[in-house]
mmCIF file of C-alpha atoms in Angstrom:
data_model
loop_
_atom_site.group_PDB
_atom_site.id
_atom_site.type_symbol
_atom_site.label_atom_id
_atom_site.label_comp_id
_atom_site.label_asym_id
_atom_site.label_seq_id
_atom_site.Cartn_x
_atom_site.Cartn_y
_atom_site.Cartn_z
ATOM 1 C CA MET A 1 103.810 97.365 82.449
ATOM 2 C CA ALA A 2 100.159 97.344 81.422
ATOM 3 C CA VAL A 3 101.004 98.635 77.937
ATOM 4 C CA ILE A 4 103.590 95.862 77.595
ATOM 5 C CA GLU A 5 101.159 93.216 78.752
ATOM 6 C CA ASP A 6 98.463 94.637 76.178
ATOM 7 C CA ARG A 7 101.070 94.436 73.418
ATOM 8 C CA LYS A 8 101.636 90.767 74.212
ATOM 9 C CA ALA A 9 97.975 90.025 74.295
ATOM 10 C CA ASN A 10 97.225 92.145 71.174
ATOM 11 C CA PRO A 11 100.578 92.355 69.187
ATOM 12 C CA PRO A 12 100.634 95.267 66.768
ATOM 13 C CA GLU A 13 102.475 94.453 63.558
ATOM 14 C CA LYS A 14 104.684 97.749 63.735
ATOM 15 C CA SER A 15 105.656 97.469 67.446
ATOM 16 C CA TYR A 16 109.141 97.230 68.669
ATOM 17 C CA THR A 17 107.753 95.305 71.776
ATOM 18 C CA THR A 18 106.143 92.800 69.577
ATOM 19 C CA LYS A 19 109.517 92.239 67.743
ATOM 20 C CA LEU A 20 111.016 91.486 71.099
ATOM 21 C CA PHE A 21 108.430 89.060 72.062
ATOM 22 C CA THR A 22 108.843 87.291 68.737
ATOM 23 C CA GLY A 23 112.637 87.113 69.399
ATOM 24 C CA GLY A 24 112.062 85.552 72.737
ATOM 25 C CA VAL A 25 114.514 85.263 75.555
ATOM 26 C CA GLU A 26 117.480 85.418 73.234
ATOM 27 C CA LYS A 27 116.527 88.726 71.745
ATOM 28 C CA ILE A 28 115.097 90.326 74.907
ATOM 29 C CA GLY A 29 118.160 89.120 76.956
ATOM 30 C CA GLY A 30 120.719 90.428 74.435
ATOM 31 C CA LYS A 31 118.940 93.847 74.734
ATOM 32 C CA ILE A 32 119.063 93.784 78.466
ATOM 33 C CA MET A 33 122.817 93.104 78.391
ATOM 34 C CA GLU A 34 123.343 95.778 75.856
ATOM 35 C CA GLU A 35 121.329 98.230 77.960
ATOM 36 C CA ALA A 36 122.974 97.188 81.290
ATOM 37 C CA ALA A 37 126.404 97.909 79.786
ATOM 38 C CA GLU A 38 125.127 101.301 78.559
ATOM 39 C CA THR A 39 123.628 102.190 82.009
ATOM 40 C CA VAL A 40 126.842 101.318 83.844
ATOM 41 C CA GLU A 41 128.812 103.405 81.284
ATOM 42 C CA ALA A 42 126.363 106.291 81.681
ATOM 43 C CA ALA A 43 126.765 106.168 85.521
ATOM 44 C CA GLY A 44 130.513 107.105 85.101
ATOM 45 C CA GLU A 45 129.713 110.255 83.361
ATOM 46 C CA PRO A 46 129.911 113.449 85.367
ATOM 47 C CA GLY A 47 127.484 116.366 85.885
ATOM 48 C CA ASP A 48 123.971 117.071 84.881
ATOM 49 C CA GLU A 49 124.540 115.676 81.380
ATOM 50 C CA GLY A 50 125.841 112.288 82.990
ATOM 51 C CA LYS A 51 122.774 112.228 85.265
ATOM 52 C CA ALA A 52 120.394 112.726 82.319
ATOM 53 C CA HIS A 53 122.082 110.030 80.327
ATOM 54 C CA LEU A 54 122.006 107.589 83.309
ATOM 55 C CA ILE A 55 118.289 108.377 83.585
ATOM 56 C CA TYR A 56 117.666 107.714 79.832
ATOM 57 C CA GLU A 57 119.705 104.420 79.862
ATOM 58 C CA ALA A 58 117.990 103.189 83.085
ATOM 59 C CA GLY A 59 114.675 103.677 81.427
ATOM 60 C CA ASP A 60 115.839 101.491 78.404
ATOM 61 C CA LEU A 61 117.189 98.844 80.806
ATOM 62 C CA ILE A 62 113.972 98.709 83.017
ATOM 63 C CA TYR A 63 111.830 98.673 79.846
ATOM 64 C CA HIS A 64 113.588 95.685 78.411
ATOM 65 C CA LEU A 65 113.533 93.964 81.927
ATOM 66 C CA PHE A 66 109.751 94.492 81.871
ATOM 67 C CA VAL A 67 109.400 93.005 78.649
ATOM 68 C CA LEU A 68 111.361 89.890 79.633
ATOM 69 C CA LEU A 69 109.263 89.462 82.827
ATOM 70 C CA CYS A 70 106.076 89.795 80.853
ATOM 71 C CA HIS A 71 107.445 87.273 78.260
ATOM 72 C CA LYS A 72 108.000 84.862 81.090
ATOM 73 C CA GLU A 73 104.528 85.690 82.576
ATOM 74 C CA ILE A 74 106.073 87.130 85.779
ATOM 75 C CA THR A 75 104.272 90.072 87.326
ATOM 76 C CA LEU A 76 105.831 92.931 89.176
ATOM 77 C CA ALA A 77 103.882 91.838 92.276
ATOM 78 C CA GLU A 78 105.893 88.626 92.186
ATOM 79 C CA VAL A 79 109.036 90.573 92.006
ATOM 80 C CA GLU A 80 107.891 92.760 94.769
ATOM 81 C CA GLN A 81 107.198 89.678 96.952
ATOM 82 C CA GLU A 82 110.574 88.337 96.363
ATOM 83 C CA LEU A 83 112.150 91.719 97.392
ATOM 84 C CA ALA A 84 109.905 91.751 100.428
ATOM 85 C CA ARG A 85 110.877 88.216 101.500
ATOM 86 C CA ARG A 86 114.499 89.551 101.425
ATOM 87 C CA PHE A 87 113.767 92.617 103.602
ATOM 88 C CA GLY A 88 115.821 92.364 106.792
ATOM 89 C CA VAL A 89 118.005 89.539 105.609
ATOM 90 C CA SER A 90 121.685 90.526 104.988
ATOM 91 C CA GLY A 91 122.663 90.194 101.316
ATOM 92 C CA ILE A 92 125.651 88.270 102.526
ATOM 93 C CA ASP A 93 123.658 85.881 104.679
ATOM 94 C CA GLU A 94 121.149 85.320 101.824
ATOM 95 C CA LYS A 95 123.905 84.487 99.376
ATOM 96 C CA ALA A 96 125.602 82.096 101.768
ATOM 97 C CA SER A 97 122.318 80.323 102.249
ATOM 98 C CA ARG A 98 121.987 79.456 98.536
ATOM 99 C CA LYS A 99 122.842 75.902 97.548
ATOM 100 C CA THR A 100 126.089 75.443 95.588
ATOM 101 C CA ASP A 101 126.918 72.923 92.946
ATOM 102 C CA ASN A 102 130.179 71.874 94.617
#
């Protein structure tokens, strides 16, 4: 995350991360959706090769998510706080407590 934050503060010309930041939420979000699909696909592959592929794709997905968080000036500490807030709360109960647009 520190490297990504540095790329945002000091964008090198020939940096993939810089290109993502320049493309904004649309570009970064598109890559997250692409990588999420590839991660799920890899999860269905058997054996050690499937496991290695899943690890590879998960790395891509997490990297792009980190870029999006940094782009929106959200720290990992803020995400950790949100996860901590949910600890001990049933996912079903948490979802039911959300307001709906009905």
